[in-house]
XYZ file of C-alpha atoms in Angstrom:
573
model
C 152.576 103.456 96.229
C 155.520 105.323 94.801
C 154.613 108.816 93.138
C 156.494 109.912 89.583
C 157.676 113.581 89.696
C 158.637 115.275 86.472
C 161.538 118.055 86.334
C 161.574 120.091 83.581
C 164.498 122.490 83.436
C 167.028 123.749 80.500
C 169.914 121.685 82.055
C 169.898 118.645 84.285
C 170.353 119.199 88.078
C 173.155 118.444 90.031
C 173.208 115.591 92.679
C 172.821 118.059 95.535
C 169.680 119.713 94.177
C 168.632 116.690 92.973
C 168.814 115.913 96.900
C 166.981 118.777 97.305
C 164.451 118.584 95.173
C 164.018 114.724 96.778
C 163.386 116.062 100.119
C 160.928 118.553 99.296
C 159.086 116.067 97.612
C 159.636 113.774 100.531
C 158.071 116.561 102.998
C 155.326 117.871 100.609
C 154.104 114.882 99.630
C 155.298 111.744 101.846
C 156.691 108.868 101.185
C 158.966 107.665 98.292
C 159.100 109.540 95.034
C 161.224 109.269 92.013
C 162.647 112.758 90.188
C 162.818 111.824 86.593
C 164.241 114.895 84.526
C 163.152 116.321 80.682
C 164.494 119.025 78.690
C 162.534 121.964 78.243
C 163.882 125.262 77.078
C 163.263 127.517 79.912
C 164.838 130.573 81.026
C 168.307 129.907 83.324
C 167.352 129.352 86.411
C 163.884 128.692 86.066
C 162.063 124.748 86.602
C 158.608 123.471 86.677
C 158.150 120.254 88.780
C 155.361 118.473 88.269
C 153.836 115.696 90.446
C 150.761 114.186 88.835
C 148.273 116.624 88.019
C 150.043 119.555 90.591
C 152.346 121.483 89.220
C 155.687 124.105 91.140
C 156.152 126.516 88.746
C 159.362 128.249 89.585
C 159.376 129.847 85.780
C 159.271 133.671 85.701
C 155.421 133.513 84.523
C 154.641 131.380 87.492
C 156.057 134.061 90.038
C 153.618 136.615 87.993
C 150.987 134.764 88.191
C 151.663 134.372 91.863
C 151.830 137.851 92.352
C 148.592 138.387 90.381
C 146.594 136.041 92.656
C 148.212 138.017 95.513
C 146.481 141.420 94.073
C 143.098 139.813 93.004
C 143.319 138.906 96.594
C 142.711 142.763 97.363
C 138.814 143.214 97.510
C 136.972 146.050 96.283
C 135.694 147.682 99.490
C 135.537 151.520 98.626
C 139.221 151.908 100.768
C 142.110 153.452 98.805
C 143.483 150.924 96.905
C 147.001 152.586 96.134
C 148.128 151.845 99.918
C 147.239 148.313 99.627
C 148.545 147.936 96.510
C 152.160 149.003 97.496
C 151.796 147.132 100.651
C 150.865 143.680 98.772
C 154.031 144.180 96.423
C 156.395 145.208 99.223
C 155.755 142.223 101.779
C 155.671 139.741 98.636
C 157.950 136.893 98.422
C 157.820 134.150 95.668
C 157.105 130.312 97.386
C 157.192 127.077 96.269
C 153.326 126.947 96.032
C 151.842 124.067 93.711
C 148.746 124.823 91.162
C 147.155 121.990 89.744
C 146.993 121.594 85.595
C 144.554 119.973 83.469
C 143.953 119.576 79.746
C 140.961 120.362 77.637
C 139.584 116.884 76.064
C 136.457 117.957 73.927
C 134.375 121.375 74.140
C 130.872 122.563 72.392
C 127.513 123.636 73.452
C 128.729 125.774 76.307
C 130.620 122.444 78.048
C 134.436 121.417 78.436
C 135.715 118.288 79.265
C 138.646 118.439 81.255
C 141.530 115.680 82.196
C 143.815 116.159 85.033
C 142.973 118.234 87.709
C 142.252 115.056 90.092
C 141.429 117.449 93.351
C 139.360 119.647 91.617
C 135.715 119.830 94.092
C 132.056 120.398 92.749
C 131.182 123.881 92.294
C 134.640 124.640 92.164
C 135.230 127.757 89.572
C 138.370 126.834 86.626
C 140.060 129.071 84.756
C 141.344 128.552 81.139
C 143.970 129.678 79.294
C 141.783 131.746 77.164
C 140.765 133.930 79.924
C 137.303 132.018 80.541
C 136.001 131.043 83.952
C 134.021 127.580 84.208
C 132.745 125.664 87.126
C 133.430 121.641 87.599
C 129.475 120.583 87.478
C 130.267 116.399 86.663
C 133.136 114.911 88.862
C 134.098 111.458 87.239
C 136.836 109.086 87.610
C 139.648 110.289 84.826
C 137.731 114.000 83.834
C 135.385 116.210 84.726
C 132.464 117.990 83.165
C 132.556 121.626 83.108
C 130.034 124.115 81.700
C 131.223 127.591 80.795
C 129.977 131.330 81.701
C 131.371 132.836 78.497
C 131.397 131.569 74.428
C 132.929 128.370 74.306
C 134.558 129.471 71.069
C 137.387 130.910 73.006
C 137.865 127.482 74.244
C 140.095 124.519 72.328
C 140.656 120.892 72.803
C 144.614 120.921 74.546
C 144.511 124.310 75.956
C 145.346 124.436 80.383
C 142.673 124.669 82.741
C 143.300 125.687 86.304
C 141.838 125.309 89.456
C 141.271 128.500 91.635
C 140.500 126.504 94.611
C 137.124 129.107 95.273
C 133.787 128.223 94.639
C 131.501 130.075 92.507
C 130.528 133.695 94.073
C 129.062 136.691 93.173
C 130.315 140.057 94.485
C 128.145 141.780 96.735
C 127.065 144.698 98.512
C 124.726 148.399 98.901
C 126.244 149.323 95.659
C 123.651 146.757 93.632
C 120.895 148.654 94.765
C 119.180 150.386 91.550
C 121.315 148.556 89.043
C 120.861 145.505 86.677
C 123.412 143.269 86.846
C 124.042 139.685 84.513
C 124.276 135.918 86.571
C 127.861 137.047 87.393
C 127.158 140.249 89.147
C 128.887 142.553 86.108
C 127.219 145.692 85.253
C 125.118 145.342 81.985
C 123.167 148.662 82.539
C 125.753 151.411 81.067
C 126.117 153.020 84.441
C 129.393 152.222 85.478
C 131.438 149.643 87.639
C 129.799 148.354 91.376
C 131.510 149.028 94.251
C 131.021 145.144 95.935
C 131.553 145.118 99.984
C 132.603 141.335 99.466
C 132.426 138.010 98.061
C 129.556 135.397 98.589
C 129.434 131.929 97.380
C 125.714 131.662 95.333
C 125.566 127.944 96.841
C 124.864 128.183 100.511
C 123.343 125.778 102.867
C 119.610 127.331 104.268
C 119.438 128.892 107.619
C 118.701 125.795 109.853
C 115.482 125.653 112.310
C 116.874 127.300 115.531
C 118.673 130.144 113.306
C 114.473 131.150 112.147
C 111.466 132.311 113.734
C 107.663 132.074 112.933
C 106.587 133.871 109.432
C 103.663 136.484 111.233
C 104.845 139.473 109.773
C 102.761 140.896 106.543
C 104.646 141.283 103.278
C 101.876 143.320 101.480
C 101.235 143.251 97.425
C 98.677 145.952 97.257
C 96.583 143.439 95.297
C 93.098 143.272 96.732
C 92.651 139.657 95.731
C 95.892 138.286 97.226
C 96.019 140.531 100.879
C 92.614 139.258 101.290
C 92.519 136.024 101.021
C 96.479 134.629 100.356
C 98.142 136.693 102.188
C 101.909 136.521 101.860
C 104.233 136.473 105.135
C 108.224 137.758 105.277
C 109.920 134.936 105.067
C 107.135 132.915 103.303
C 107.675 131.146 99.742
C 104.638 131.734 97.646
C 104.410 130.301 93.841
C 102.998 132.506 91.368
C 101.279 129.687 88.473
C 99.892 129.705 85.179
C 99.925 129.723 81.913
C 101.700 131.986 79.202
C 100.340 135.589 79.555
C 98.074 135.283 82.171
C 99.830 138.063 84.640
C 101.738 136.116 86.632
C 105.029 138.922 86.203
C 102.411 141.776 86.376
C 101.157 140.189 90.401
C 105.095 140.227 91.127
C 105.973 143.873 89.452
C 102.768 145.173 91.436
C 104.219 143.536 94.707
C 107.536 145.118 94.359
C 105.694 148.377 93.757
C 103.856 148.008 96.809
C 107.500 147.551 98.991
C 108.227 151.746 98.092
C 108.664 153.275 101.547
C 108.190 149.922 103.272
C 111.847 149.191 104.293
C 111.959 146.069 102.003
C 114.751 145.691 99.575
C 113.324 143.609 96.126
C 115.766 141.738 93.863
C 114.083 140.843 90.358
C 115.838 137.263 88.812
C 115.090 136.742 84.722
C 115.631 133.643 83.243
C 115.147 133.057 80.026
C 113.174 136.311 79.527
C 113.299 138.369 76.456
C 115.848 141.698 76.861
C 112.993 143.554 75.399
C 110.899 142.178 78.615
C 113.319 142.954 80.938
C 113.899 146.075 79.525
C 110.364 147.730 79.731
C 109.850 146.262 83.332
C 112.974 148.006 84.238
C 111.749 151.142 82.986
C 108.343 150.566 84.737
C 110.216 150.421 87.349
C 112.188 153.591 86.676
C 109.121 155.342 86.067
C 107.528 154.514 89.827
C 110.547 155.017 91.539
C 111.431 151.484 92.479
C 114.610 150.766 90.995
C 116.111 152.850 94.418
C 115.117 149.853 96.496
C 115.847 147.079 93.383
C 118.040 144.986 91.834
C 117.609 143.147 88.488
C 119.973 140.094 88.123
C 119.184 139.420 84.073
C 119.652 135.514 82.621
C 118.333 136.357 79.108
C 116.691 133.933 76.594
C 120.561 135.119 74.543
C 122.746 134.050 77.347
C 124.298 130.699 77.502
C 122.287 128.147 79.586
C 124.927 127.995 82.092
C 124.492 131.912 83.301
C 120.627 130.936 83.296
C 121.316 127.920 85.421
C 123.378 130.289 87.980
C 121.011 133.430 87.633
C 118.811 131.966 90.574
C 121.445 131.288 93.443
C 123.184 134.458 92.465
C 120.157 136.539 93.190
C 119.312 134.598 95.960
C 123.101 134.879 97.238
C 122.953 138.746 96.701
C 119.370 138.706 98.958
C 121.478 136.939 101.759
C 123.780 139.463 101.878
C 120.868 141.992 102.659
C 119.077 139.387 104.718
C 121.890 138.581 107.338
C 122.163 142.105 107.928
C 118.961 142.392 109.228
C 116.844 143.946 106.164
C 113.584 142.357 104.616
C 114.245 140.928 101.117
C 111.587 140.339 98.338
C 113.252 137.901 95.816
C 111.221 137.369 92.431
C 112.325 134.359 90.651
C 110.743 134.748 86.902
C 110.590 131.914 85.763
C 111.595 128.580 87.362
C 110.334 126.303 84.392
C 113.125 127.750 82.244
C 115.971 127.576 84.660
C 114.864 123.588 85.000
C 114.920 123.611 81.202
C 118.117 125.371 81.085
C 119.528 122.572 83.513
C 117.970 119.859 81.461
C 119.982 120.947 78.990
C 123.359 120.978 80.851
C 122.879 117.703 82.600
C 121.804 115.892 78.978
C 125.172 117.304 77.638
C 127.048 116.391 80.952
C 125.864 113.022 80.116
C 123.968 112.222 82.941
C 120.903 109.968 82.693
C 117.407 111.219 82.004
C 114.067 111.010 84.122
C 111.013 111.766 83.911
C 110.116 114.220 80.899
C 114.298 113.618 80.432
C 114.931 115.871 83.466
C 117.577 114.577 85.554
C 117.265 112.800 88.774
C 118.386 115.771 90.883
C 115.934 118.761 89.662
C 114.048 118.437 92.683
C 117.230 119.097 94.592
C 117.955 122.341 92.194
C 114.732 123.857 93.496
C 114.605 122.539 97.201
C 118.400 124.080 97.993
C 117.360 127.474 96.416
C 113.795 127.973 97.993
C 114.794 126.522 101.141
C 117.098 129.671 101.434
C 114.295 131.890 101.899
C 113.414 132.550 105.677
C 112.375 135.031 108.082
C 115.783 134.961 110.994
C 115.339 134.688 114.409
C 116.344 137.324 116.421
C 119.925 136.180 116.951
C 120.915 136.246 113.659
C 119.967 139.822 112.785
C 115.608 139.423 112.188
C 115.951 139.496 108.360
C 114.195 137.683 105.828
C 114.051 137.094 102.800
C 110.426 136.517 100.793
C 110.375 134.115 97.867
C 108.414 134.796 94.402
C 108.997 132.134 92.493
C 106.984 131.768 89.315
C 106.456 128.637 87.134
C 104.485 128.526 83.436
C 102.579 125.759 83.243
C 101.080 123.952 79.853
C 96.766 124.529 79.265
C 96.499 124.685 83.259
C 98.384 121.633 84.194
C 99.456 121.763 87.377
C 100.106 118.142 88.259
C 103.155 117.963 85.747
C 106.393 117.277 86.790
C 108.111 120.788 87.833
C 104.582 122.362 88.921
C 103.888 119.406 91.600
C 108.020 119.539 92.622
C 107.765 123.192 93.427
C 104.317 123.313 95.298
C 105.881 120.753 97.481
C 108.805 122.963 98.235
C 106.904 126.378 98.646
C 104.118 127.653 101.299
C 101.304 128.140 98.649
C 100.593 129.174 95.629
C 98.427 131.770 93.532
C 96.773 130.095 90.584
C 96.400 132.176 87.534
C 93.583 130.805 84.925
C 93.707 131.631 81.231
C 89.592 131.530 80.980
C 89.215 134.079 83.983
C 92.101 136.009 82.670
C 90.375 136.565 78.749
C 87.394 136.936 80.203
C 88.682 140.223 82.130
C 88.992 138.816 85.366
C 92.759 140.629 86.198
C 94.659 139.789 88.297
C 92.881 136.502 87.074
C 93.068 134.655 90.624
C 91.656 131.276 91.162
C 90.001 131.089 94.301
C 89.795 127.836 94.224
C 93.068 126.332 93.593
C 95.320 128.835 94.996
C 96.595 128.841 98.853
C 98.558 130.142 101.612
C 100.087 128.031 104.186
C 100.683 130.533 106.342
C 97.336 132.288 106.595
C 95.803 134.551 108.711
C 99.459 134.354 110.894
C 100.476 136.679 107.870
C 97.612 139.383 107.957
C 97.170 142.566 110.212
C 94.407 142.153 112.702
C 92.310 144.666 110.602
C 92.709 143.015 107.355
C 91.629 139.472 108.718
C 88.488 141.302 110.611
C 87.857 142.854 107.183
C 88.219 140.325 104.851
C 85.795 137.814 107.003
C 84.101 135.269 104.940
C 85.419 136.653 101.704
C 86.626 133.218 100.003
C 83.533 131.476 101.109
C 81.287 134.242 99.417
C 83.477 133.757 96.360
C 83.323 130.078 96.771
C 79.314 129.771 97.107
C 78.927 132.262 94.192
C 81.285 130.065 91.690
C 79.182 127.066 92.773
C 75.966 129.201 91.844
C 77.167 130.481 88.653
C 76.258 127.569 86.305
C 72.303 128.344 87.336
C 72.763 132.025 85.940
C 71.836 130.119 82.043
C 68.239 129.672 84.163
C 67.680 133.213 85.426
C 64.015 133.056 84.955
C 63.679 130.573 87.339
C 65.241 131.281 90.201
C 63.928 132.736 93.817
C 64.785 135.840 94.809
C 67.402 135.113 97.691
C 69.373 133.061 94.782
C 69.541 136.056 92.257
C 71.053 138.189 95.094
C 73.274 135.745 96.102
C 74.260 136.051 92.411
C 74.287 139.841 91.675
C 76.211 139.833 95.023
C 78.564 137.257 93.566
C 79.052 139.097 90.900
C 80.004 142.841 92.210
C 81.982 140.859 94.234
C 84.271 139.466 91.324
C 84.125 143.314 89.926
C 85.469 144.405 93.333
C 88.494 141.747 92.618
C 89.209 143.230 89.619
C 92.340 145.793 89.655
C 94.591 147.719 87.329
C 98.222 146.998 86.879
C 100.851 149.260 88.541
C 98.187 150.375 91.394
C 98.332 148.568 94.225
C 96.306 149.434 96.967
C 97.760 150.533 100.746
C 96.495 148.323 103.282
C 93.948 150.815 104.990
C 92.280 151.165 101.377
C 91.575 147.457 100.818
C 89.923 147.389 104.905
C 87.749 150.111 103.729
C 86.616 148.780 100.634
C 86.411 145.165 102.213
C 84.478 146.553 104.765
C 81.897 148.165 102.062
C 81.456 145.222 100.002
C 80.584 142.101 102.411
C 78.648 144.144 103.999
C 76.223 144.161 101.079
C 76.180 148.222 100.563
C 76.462 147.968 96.806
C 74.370 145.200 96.313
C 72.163 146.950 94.282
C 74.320 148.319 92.097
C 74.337 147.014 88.703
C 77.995 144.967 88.466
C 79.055 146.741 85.711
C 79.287 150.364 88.029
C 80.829 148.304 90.510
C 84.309 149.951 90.094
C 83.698 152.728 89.452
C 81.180 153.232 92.817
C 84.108 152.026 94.847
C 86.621 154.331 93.303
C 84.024 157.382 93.895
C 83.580 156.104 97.246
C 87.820 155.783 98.035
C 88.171 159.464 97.125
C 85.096 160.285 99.270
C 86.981 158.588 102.281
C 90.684 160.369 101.461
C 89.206 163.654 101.074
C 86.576 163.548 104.020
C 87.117 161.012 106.544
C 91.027 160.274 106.549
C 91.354 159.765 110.139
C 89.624 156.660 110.145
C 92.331 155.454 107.202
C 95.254 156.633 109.355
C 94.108 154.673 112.358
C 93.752 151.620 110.277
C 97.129 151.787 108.796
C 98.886 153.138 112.285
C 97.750 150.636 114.775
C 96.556 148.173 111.776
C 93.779 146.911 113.652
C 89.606 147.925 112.858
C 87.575 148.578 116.217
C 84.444 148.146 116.082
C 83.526 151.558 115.947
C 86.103 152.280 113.308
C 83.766 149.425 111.225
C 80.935 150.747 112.136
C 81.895 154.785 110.983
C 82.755 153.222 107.634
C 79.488 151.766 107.030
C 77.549 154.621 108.468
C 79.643 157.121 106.135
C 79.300 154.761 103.253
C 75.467 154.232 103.412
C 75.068 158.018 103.719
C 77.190 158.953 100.345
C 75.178 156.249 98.364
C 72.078 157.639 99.292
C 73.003 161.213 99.092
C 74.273 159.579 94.943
């Protein structure tokens, strides 16, 4: 099929460049074409050629604009950019390079419709005239769909959009350590510009199976109730779920805490969150010292839905960066409901068809290629990993609708937050019962799974037990101690927000408790008996804490020293 090409100069051309022109076009793109010719005033000299949607801009602005690609080429790397600079300019020469133009059809709601750019790929970033950057989400016959990272107000029906021929990225590098940055990787916390080390596309495929290893190291939370019972590997993907206010940011704060001194670099993802929110767990992290080790990659609920839809893959892209070169990464995702609701929202104004609860076919896709990006790397590829939080909200404890059951079937477990437990002080309010870890004991220290011993089954009898407490009166004696037992057990569980505990405290205080040494302690002096009995340890008997958290295994004697010490200070109190 013959191909039309369009000259547009200020004067026709002459039969030899006409020839010219013919033969270029014959070279570049094969086969027969036909140079028609149109007026258009245009400085001497200067042409545009234009062969379908690709245009040769030979105009004075087009050799700018070539020249200004060549610079943005330049990456910020911390060098001396002067040299480069000169060097860029000095070995530049103008070609006959072809950029492909399309038109704005309609725009609103944070979405452009665009006509003409007919090699334009998905995930592909567009510039507009305005300035704006966009990123081809819908790729259809005559158009595509495009949603926008900036206020579509700067954005008309008519103006040029062109391609860039990258895919979306994020800059990345040491210098995002301790800052908060937005879904494009731009400062937002008034501290200055980011030195980046490079550029990372935020869609990558996950490491395959060869390039990972077994999840057997422990990524500890300090939090008594998850260590013990759910604990949480590097590498592992473990769902936070629950309702509205029912801690499930407070269990992922607390674990990033816990990471201070442990080598572990954490990366905090809002979406959808209030700035206020964001704000004060920033400064809570300030306050502890954390932010030295953190970044904060901020979505808000005020930001267009396309920077929430992007927030994810950009955090996870920046924890690749640190993952690939060998560190441990903690990734918090808060919260994955609104990033599917802030894609719902795209892919009804894309035009695409609507599912189930009007979500679009592919949401189980949008989780599965993020999540699946978390790993622990074999040995090969650098031994990093990278340790997914992701947290979902459910509706009055529903965990069987749609975006719950998709991401339980993507992750490793999952820690199930109730709303009774939580009001009725339970906190963190952890539900034995319906919460999990896939990866188990693999992802405990030898000391902490000899500790922790039949804790969930203890929990599990006493829960089962609990509906008899209405008939008190009535019951033997072995029951009610099963119960008060049960009980100082759940008090134990309890913990205050901001301070975890290390790993040699929880052995201790595991050790104390199923072995029945405050069973006669009323529940309600529960706490504060193990706190007394913590400090007693620190101050007196230390060395058995250090050998716990050294070798992170509990000998027998070890075990036996702690109950013999503990038994001793109760009945000296």
């Amino acid at each position: 099929m013959n191909k039309k090409a369009v000259l547009y100069s200020n004067t026709p051309p002459s039969d030899s460049q006409k020839q010219k022109f013919t033969e270029f076009l014959s070279v570049r793109h094969g086969g027969n074409v036909s140079l028609t010719w149109k007026k258009e005033e245009l400085p001497e000299g200067s042409f545009r050629l234009q062969v379908g949607s690709e245009i040769y801009d030979w105009s004075a602005a087009g050799r700018l604009l070539q020249l200004k690609e060549a610079l943005a080429g330049i990456d910020g790397t911390g060098r001396d950019i002067i040299p480069l600079l000169k060097e860029t300019i000095v070995n530049w020469t103008p070609t006959a390079l072809a950029h492909e133009e399309g038109r704005v059809l309609t725009v609103g709601d944070g979405i452009a419709t665009v006509s003409g750019l007919e090699n334009a790929a998905y995930g592909e970033i567009l510039i507009f005239s305005s300035g704006i950057r966009g990123m081809a989400q819908d790729l259809r016959k005559n158009e595509i769909g495009c949603i926008l990272f900036g206020d579509d107000d700067d954005v008309s029906e008519g103006s040029i959009v062109r391609r860039t021929g990258r895919t979306a990225g994020i800059p990345v590098g040491e210098g995002f350590l301790g800052r908060v940055v937005d879904a494009l990787g731009n400062p937002i916390d008034g501290e200055g510009e980011i030195l980046s080390e490079e550029y990372r596309p935020i869609e990558n495929p996950a490491p395959g199976i060869i390039d990972r290893q077994p999840v057997d190291t422990p990524l500890a939370t300090g939090i008594l109730a998850i260590d013990s019972m759910f604990p949480i590997g590097r590498g592992q993907r473990e769902l936070i779920i629950g309702d509205r206010q029912t801690g499930k940011t407070a269990i992922a704060l607390d674990t990033i805490l816990n990471q201070k001194g442990r080598d572990v670099i954490c990366i905090y993802v809002a979406i959808g969150q209030k700035a206020s929110s964001v704000a004060q767990l920033v400064q809570t992290l300030k306050n502890n010292e954390a932010m030295d080790y953190t970044i904060v990659v901020n979505a808000s609920a005020s930001d267009s839905a396309p920077l929430q839809y992007i927030a994810p893959y950009a955090g996870c892209a920046l924890g690749e960066y640190f993952m690939n070169n060998g560190s441990d990464v903690l990734i918090v995702y808060d919260d994955l409901s609104k990033h599917a609701i802030a894609y719902r929202s795209l892919s009804l104004l894309l035009e695409r068809a609507p599912g189930r609860e009007a979500y679009p076919g592919d949401v189980f896709y949008l989780h599965s290629r993020l999540l699946e990006r978390s790993a622990h790397l074999s040995e090969e590829k650098g031994g990093g990993s990278m340790t997914a939080l992701p947290i979902v909200e459910t509706q009055a404890g529903d965990v069987s609708a749609y975006i719950p059951t998709n991401i339980i079937s993507i992750t490793d477990g999952q820690i199930f937050l109730e709303s009774d437990l939580f009001f009725s002080g339970q906190r963190p309010a952890v539900n034995v019962g319906l919460s999990v870890s896939r990866v188990g004991g693999d992802a405990q220290t030898k000391a902490m799974k000899k500790a922790a011993g039949a804790i969930r089954l203890d929990l599990a009898q006493y829960r089962e037990m609990e509906v008899f407490t209405q008939f008190a009166s009535d019951l033997d004696d072995a029951t009610k101690r099963q119960l008060t037992y049960g009980q100082g057990l759940m008090q134990v569980l309890k913990q205050e927000q901001n301070s975890p505990y290390k790993q040699s405290e929880q052995v201790v205080i595991l050790v104390i408790v199923l072995n029945h040494l405050l069973q006669d302690i009323p529940a309600s002096q529960v706490k504060n008996a193990i706190g007394r009995l913590l400090r007693h340890f620190k101050e007196n008997h230390f060395d058995i804490m250090t050998r716990i958290a050294s070798t992170g295994m509990l000998s027998d004697d070890d075990k036996n020293e702690i109950i013999s010490v503990a038994k001793q200070y109760m009945q000296e109190r």
